[in-house]
Structure formats: C-alpha cells, structure tokens
XYZ file of C-alpha atoms in Angstrom:
456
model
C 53.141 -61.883 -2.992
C 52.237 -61.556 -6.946
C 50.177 -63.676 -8.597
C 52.134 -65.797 -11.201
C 54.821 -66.220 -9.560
C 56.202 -69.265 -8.235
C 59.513 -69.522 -5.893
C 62.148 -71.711 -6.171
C 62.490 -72.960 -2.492
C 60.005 -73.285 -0.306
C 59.916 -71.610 2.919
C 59.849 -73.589 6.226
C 56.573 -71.341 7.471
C 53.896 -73.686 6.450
C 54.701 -77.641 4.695
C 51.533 -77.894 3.511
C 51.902 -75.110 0.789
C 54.930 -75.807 0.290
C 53.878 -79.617 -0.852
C 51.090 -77.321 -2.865
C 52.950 -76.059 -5.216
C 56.023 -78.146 -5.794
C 53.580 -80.445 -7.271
C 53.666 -80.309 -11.069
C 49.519 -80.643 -11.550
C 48.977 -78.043 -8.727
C 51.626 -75.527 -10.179
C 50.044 -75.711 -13.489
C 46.083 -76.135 -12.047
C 47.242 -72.506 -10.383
C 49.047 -70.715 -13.860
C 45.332 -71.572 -15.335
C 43.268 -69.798 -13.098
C 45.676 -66.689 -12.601
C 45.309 -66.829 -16.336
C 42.061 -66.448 -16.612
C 41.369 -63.726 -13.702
C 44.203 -61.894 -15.911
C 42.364 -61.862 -18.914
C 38.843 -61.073 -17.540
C 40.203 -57.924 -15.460
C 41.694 -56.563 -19.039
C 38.519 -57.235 -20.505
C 35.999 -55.555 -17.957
C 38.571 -53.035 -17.387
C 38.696 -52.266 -21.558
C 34.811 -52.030 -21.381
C 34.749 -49.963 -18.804
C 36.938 -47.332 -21.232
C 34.392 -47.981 -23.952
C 31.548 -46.943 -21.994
C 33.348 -43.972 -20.462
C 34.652 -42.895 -23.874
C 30.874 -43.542 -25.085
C 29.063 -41.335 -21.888
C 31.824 -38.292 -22.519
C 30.862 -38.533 -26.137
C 27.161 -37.936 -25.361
C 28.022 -35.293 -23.112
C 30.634 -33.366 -25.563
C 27.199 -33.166 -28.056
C 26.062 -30.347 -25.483
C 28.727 -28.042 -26.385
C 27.160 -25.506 -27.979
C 30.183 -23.496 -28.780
C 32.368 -26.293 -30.250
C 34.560 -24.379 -32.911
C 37.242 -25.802 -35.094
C 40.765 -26.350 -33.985
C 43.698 -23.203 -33.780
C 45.207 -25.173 -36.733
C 42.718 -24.883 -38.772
C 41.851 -20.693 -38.115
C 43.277 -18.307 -40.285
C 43.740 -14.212 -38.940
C 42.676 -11.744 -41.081
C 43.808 -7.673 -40.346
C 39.976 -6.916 -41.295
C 39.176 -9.270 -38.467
C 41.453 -7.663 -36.169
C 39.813 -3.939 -37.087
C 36.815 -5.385 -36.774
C 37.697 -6.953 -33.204
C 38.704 -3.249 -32.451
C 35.268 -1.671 -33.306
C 33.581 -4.630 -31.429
C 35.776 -4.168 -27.906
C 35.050 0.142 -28.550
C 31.369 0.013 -28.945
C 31.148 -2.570 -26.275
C 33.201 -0.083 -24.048
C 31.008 2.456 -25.044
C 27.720 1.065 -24.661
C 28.426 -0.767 -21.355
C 29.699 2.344 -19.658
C 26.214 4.518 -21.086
C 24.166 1.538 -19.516
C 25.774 2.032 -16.422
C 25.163 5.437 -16.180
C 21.640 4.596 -17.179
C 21.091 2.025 -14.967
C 22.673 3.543 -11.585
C 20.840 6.646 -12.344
C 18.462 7.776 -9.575
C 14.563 8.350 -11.421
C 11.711 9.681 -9.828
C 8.234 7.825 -10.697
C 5.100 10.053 -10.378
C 1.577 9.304 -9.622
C -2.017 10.532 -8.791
C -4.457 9.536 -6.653
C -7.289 11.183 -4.524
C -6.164 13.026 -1.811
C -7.680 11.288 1.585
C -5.599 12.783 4.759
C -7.973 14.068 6.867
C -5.933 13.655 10.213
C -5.236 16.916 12.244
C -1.758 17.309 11.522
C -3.472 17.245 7.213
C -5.222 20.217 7.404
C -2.681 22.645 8.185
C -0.551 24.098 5.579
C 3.232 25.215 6.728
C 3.583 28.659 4.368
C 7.227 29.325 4.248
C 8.532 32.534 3.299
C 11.568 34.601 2.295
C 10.124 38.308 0.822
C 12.194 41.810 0.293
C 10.244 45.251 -0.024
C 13.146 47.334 -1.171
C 10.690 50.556 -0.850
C 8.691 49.705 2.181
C 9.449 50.271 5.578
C 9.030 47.874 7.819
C 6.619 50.175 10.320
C 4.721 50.573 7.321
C 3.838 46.822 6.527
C 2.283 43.913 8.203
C 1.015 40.097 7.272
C -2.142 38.646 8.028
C -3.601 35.278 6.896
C -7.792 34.793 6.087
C -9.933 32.272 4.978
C -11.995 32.279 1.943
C -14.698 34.906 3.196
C -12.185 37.284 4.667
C -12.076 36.001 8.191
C -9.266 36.072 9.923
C -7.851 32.221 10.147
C -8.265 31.353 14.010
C -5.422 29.074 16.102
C -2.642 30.222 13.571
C 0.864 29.386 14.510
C 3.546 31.607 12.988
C 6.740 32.734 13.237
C 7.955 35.965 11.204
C 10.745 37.828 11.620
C 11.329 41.690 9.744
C 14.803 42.989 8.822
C 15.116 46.586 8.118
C 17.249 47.141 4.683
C 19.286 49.600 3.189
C 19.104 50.710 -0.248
C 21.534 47.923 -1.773
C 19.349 45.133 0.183
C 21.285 44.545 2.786
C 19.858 44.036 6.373
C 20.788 46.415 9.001
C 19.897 44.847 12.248
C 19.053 41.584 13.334
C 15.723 42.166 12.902
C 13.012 41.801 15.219
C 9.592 39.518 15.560
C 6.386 40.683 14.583
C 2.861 39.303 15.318
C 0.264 38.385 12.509
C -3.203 39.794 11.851
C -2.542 43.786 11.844
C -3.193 44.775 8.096
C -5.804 47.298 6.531
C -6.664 46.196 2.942
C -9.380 49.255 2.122
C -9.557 52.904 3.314
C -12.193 52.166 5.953
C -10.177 49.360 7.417
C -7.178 51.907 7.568
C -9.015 54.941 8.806
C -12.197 53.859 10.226
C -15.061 54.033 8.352
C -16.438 57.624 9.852
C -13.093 58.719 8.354
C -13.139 56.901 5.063
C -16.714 58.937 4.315
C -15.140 62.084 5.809
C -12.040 61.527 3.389
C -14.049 60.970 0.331
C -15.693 64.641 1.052
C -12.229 65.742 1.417
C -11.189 64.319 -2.104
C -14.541 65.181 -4.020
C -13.536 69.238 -2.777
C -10.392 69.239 -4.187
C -11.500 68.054 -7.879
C -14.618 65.249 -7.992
C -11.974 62.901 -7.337
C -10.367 62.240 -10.709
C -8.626 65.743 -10.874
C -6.877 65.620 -7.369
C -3.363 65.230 -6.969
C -3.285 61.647 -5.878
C -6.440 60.473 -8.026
C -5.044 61.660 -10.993
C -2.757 58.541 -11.208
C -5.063 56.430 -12.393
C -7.769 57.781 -14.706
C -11.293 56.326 -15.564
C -11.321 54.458 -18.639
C -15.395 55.131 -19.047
C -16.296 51.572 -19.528
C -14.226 50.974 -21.973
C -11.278 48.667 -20.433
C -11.209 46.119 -17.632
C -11.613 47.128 -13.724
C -8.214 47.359 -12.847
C -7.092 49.343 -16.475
C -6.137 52.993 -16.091
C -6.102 55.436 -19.042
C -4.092 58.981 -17.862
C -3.918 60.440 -21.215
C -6.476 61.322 -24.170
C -4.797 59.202 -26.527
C -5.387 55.963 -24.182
C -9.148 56.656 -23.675
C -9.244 57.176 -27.860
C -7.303 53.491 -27.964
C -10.188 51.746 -25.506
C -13.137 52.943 -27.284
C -11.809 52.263 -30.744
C -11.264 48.276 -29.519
C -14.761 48.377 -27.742
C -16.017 50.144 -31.050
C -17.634 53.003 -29.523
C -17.858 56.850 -31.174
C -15.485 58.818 -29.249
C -16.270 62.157 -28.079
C -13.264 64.381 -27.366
C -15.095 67.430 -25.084
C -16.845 64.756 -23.335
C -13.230 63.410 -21.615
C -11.467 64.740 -18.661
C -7.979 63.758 -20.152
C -8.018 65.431 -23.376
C -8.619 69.103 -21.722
C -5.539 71.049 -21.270
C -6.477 71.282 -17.025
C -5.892 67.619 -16.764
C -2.579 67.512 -19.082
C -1.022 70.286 -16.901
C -2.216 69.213 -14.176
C -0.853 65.193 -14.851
C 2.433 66.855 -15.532
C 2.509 69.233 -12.031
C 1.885 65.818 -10.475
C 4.307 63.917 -11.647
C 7.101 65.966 -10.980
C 5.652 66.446 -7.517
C 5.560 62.728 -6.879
C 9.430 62.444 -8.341
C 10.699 64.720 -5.933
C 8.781 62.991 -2.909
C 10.205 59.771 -3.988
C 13.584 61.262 -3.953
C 13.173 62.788 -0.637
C 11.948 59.456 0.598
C 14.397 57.183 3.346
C 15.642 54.561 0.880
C 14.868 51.883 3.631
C 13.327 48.527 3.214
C 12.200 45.348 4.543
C 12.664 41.870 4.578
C 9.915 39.500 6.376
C 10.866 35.993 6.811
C 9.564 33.100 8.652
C 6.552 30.438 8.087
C 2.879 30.581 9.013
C 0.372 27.265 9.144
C -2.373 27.754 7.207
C -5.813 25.811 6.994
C -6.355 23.928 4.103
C -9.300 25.255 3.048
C -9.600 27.884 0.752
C -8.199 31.267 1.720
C -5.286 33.990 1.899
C -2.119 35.057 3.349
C -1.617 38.832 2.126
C 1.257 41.548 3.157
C -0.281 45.045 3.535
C -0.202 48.135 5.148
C -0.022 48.371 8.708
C -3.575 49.339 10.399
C -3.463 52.378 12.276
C -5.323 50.701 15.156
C -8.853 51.662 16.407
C -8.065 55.376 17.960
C -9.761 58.431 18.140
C -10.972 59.588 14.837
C -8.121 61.602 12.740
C -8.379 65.508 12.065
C -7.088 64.494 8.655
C -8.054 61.623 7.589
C -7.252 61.734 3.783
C -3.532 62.968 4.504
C -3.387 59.785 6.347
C -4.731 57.328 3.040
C -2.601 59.391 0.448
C 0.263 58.681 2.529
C -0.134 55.530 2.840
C -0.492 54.714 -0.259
C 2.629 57.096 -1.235
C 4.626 54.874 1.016
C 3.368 51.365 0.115
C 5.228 50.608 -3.298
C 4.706 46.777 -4.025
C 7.713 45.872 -5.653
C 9.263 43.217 -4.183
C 11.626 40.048 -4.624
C 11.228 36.560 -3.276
C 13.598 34.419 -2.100
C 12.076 31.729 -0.885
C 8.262 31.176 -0.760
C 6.564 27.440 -0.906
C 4.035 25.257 0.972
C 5.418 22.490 2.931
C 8.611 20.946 3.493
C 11.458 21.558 0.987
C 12.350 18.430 -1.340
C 15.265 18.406 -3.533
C 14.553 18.495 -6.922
C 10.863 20.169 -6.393
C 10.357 23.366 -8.723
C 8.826 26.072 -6.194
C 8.301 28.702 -9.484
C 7.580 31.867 -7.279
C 11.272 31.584 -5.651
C 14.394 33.866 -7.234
C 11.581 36.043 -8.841
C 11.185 39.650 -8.897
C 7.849 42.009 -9.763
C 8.404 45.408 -10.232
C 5.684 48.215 -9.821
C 6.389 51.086 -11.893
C 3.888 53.170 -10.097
C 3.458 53.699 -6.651
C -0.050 52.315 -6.084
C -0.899 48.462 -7.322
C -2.041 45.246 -5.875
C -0.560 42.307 -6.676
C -2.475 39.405 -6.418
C -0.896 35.477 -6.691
C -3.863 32.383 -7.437
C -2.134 29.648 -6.266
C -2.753 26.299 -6.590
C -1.261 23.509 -4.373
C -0.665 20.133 -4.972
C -0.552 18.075 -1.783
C 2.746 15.454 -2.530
C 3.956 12.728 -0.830
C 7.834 12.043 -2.053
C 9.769 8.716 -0.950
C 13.238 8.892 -1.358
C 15.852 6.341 -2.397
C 17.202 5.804 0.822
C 15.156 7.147 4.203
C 11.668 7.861 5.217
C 9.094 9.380 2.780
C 8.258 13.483 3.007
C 4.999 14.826 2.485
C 4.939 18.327 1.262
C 3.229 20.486 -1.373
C 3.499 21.646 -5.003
C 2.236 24.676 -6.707
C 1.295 26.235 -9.754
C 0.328 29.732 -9.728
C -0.790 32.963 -11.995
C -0.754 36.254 -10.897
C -2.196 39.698 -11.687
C -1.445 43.543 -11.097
C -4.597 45.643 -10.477
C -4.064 49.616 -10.338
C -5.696 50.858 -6.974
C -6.107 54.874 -6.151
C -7.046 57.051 -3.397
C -10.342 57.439 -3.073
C -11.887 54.345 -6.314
C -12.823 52.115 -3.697
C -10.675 49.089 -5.238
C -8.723 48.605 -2.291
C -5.149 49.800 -0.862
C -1.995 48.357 -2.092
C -0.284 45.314 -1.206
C 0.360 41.737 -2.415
C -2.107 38.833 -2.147
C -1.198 34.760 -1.805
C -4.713 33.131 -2.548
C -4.388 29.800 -2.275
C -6.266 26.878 -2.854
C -5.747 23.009 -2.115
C -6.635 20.185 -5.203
C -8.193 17.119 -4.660
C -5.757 15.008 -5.795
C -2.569 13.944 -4.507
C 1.178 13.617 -6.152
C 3.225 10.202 -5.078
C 6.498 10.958 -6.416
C 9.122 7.902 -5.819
C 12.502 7.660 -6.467
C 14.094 4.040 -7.982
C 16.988 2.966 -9.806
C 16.869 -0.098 -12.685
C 19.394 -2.174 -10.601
C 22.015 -4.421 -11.740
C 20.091 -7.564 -12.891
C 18.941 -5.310 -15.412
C 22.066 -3.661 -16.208
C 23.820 -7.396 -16.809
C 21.078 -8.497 -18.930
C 21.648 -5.200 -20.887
C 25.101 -5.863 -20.960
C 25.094 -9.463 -22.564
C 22.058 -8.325 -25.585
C 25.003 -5.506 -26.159
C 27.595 -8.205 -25.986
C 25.674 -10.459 -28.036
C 24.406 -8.012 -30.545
C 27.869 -6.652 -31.435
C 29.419 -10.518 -31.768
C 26.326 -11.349 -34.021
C 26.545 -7.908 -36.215
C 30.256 -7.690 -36.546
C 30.325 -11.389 -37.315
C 27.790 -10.841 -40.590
C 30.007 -8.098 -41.707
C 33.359 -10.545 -41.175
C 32.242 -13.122 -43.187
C 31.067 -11.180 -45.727
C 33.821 -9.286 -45.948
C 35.857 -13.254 -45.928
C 33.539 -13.824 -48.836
C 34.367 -11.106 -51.002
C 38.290 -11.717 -50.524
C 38.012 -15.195 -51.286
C 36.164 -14.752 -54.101
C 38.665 -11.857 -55.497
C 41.554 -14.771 -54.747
C-alpha cells in the first residue's frame, strides 16, 4: 500500500477502515500528515547531501597531488624528450642500485685475540711445495718451536711425489714421517765429523780457496753476514760504500790463483749439474703447529746417528751439491681455506741461482674468524710475510741449505662478516632517485616553458 493514495471502493476485509476513509474530514486529516512526513524526509534527506558533500570536501583538501584537469594541460615535444631522459636515467640508476644493494660485502674488525681453548692453540699448516732439483731421499720436514726444540704431540700428514723434469709426478707418492732434518754440518755428520771435516777443508786451501768454499767468498767486514763477494771488483765495491782504503795484495780474489781457480770451478760444477738425475719432489699435506712462536723448515735429510764416516766432508759437499732451494708453491696457508682470503705465498716461485742458499720466510699470522652470508662462521688464519735469501757454504758455519717458515701468532684477532644492504634500503634509494629526477627534470621543463612563452 502507498501512502497518498486513496481507493475508490472499499474492500469488504475490515468496515471499520473502510468507514475511515470514505469520510471527507478523515480523508483530508490523512493527505495532511502524509504531507508533512513527505516534506520532512526531502528535507533531512537534502541535509544529509549537504553534510556529505561538506565531509568529502574536507577530505579532498588532503590531496596533496591535486593537479589541474586534462583540458586544461598542454604537451610539449621538449616535455616528451625530457620524459625520455627521466624514464633512462631512472632505468639506469635503479638497475646500478640493485647491483649495489644485492651485492655481497664483507665488514672487517679487530679485537684482542682471547681463545685459549685446546682446540686454539694448534695451528693446521697446509701445504702444497715442488723442489724441481731435489730428490725426494734427499729432503725431509721438521717443525720446532722458538728455541729449536722439536714441537712435541705433532699431528701431520705429508705425502712426497717424485717428479720428472717438466714437474710432473711419477708415482703416487708415498708418506713420510716428520722430524728427520739436519740444518748445520754437525747435525748432518755428527759433530766428531763436522771437526774432522773442517781439518779436511782447511788442507785443501784455508777454506776459502777449496773447490766448494770458493762459492761464496769473504767480504772482510765489509757487507752483511749472508753477502758473498767472488771477484776483486765486488770486494773494491763493499769497501768503497763502507769507506774503507782498499788494499789490492791484501785480497784473496784479486790474485790470479783465485780467478783461475773460480773459473776451474765453475765449469766443474756445470758439468756435475748436467750429469745430475733431473728428478724432483713434491711434499704435500698439513702439519698442526703450536701457536707459540716457532718453525716449520724443509731440509736435508739427516744421515741418522751411525758409525762415524771415513769421509766426512765428501758427505757435506754433497749434500749441499744436491740441495738446490728453488722451489714453487702451490698452496701454503694457516688454517682453513676461505673464499676470497689472499694467502700471498701461494702461485709463487723463488729461484736460487746458485746451488747453496737458505731461504728463510717471517711470517706473521692473523688469527680470523669469517661469518658467511648464509651458514656457520669459519675460523682460520691470515698472513703477511717477508722473506730473505742468505748464501751458506761448506765449511762458514752459517748453516746448510734449505727453506725456513718462521712463524709467529698476533695478538689481535680479524672478524670479517659478510652482509648485504637489503631491500628496504634499496626502495628507499629507489624513490630519492625517483623523486630527484621528477624534481630536476621538472626545473628544467618549466624553464624551458618559460623561455618559449616568452619568445611567443
């Protein structure tokens, strides 16, 4: 039923509205009042629009980015070049911050080094090392502390391969045990023999003018320990730096015994080198060292504690003829291997153009503790080293040839960690590029808007 509305005939369902509203005063008393709820719906309903409109006029005073109407922007083809160079360098940028921000970056530290657990005071020396002109019967490894004691409780592993003269291994090697090097004459020999030796070498010349002694000649003073000076002209060149008068008659090298005789030599040593098996070796493997101060050194092999020899000096000059230190390693560092960790002795070769030199490392390692991106952290050791050749002879008490590792372990400790920016920095990034371009290219439109307008 609507409101309003009034029906011709009334229906048979009730008498008593029927009566209602056939009666004149009723009909109209009803019109009235469906008047008035007429007009008062329209009117709340109208201010109901007015306050709507009024709250979504507040509201549209928020928009920040309110711009003016498509009808009433104009295109420009500067504005389109310039909408070109806006959507490159954004391209350009974004992409760079990408790569910037996914990039992997390792963050270093120091601190004092406090690991004094067991398992922290051993030091896992691993090793990769060619001799392309020793034999491998000829050459051993041993590992000392800082007075020359053997280290005690040393667990090792090394394996020698024998090598052919291109450096290629032919066998599969075999395991050696640690500990069995000479490093002087007396060690080698005994020390009965060393004295009986030195007799041996002062009767064939007073030491300097024997075949084997003449390799190195005394300097007089005038250089460093380990400097030799074979000819007259280098023992005139060390006392003109020291500033000392120079006395010709007074030097071995300068008389015409010692010139022939340097020459006889030489030519005697090239023809035992050519005559020599070109065999070598490689020793491989990893020893744990103590982390106190101390050495791991590769030397000649020790003849053993026999019976004294007939000939004892045949026995050093051999050695040394045999023990030539050049060498190439492959693989030498203390720890575990991290990616990304310099280990500056490895890929390096040292060359000793004569037979008889020691070549001593100084190492000094860096105890590090590196946490990767993803999985557990490694601890492990850097190193910086130098490293020095000192000339040794038969019979000048400075030691037999062979090459020395001393080591020692710093105080302080590396933290090296490896983190990324992420992407909340990478979107923050992107909108100051976003924004910055927008802002830029949006001085250079409107002046460029200016100019034309003005020009118009």
């Amino acid at each position: 039923m609507s409101f309003g509305y009034t029906p011709r005939y009334s229906t048979s369902s009730s008498a008593s509205n029927s009566s209602f509203y056939t009666t004149p005063q009723n009909r109209l008393s009803h019109q009235r009042t469906n008047s008035g709820m007429s007009f008062s719906s329209m009117r709340t309903d109208s201010f109901r629009e007015m306050q709507d409109d009024s709250l979504m006029a507040k509201v549209r005073r928020l928009d920040f980015y309110g711009g003016p109407k498509a009808e009433f922007k104009k295109g420009t083809y500067h504005g389109v070049f310039l909408t070109l160079i806006v959507i490159s360098l954004a391209s350009i940028l974004i992409a760079r911050e990408f790569q910037y921000s996914w990039q992997i970056r390792r963050i270093s530290s120091l601190q004092v080094y406090s690991d004094f657990t067991p398992s922290g005071r051993k030091i896992k020396f691993t090793f990769d090392i060619k001799f392309p002109a020793i034999n491998c019967k000829d050459i051993s490894i041993s590992a000392e502390d800082h007075n020359g004691a053997p280290q005690e409780n040393v667990v090792y592993k090394i394996k020698k391969f024998p090598l052919d003269n291109k450096g290629s291994a032919i066998s599969d090697g075999y395991y050696e045990k640690i500990g069995d090097t000479a490093k002087n004459e007396a060690s080698l020999v005994g020390e009965k023999s060393e004295i009986t030796a030195q007799m041996m070498l002062k009767e064939k010349g007073a030491g300097v003018l024997s075949k084997k002694g003449i390799d190195c000649g005394d300097c007089f003073g005038a250089g460093e320990t380990s400097d030799c000076c074979n000819t007259c002209d280098e023992v005139k060149e060390k006392f003109r730096l020291k500033g000392w008068d120079f006395v010709q008659n007074d030097i071995p090298q300068c008389h015409e015994r010692w010139i022939k005789l340097s020459e006889m030599i030489g030519q005697e040593k090239a023809n035992e080198r050519e005559n020599e098996p070109k065999e070598g070796c490689s020793l491989s493997g990893y020893v744990e060292l103590s982390k106190a101060r101390g050495n791991v050194h590769f030397a000649p092999k020790s003849q053993g504690s026999g019976s004294e020899p007939s000939d004892p000096l045949s026995i050093i000059e051999s050695t040394f003829q045999k023990f030539n230190t050049t060498h190439l390693i492959e693989v030498l560092r203390f720890g575990e291997d991290v990616p990304g960790i310099i280990y500056p002795l490895e890929s390096t070769t040292r060359t000793v153009r004569d037979v008889y030199g020691m070549y001593s490392y100084f190492v000094k390692i860096v105890p590090t503790t590196f946490k990767p991106m993803y999985g557990e952290s490694v601890t492990t050791n850097q190193y910086s080293v130098t490293e020095h050749l000192k000339h040794v002879d038969v019979g000048t008490g400075r030691g037999l040839p062979g090459i020395y590792f001393n080591y020692e372990v710093s105080t302080i400790t590396a933290f090296i960690e490896e983190t990324r920016v992420g992407l909340l920095k990478f979107f923050t990034s992107v909108c100051a590029i976003v924004g910055g371009l927008y802002t830029v290219i949006g001085l250079f439109d409107h002046l460029i808007g200016s100019f034309e307008r003005k020009r118009v």
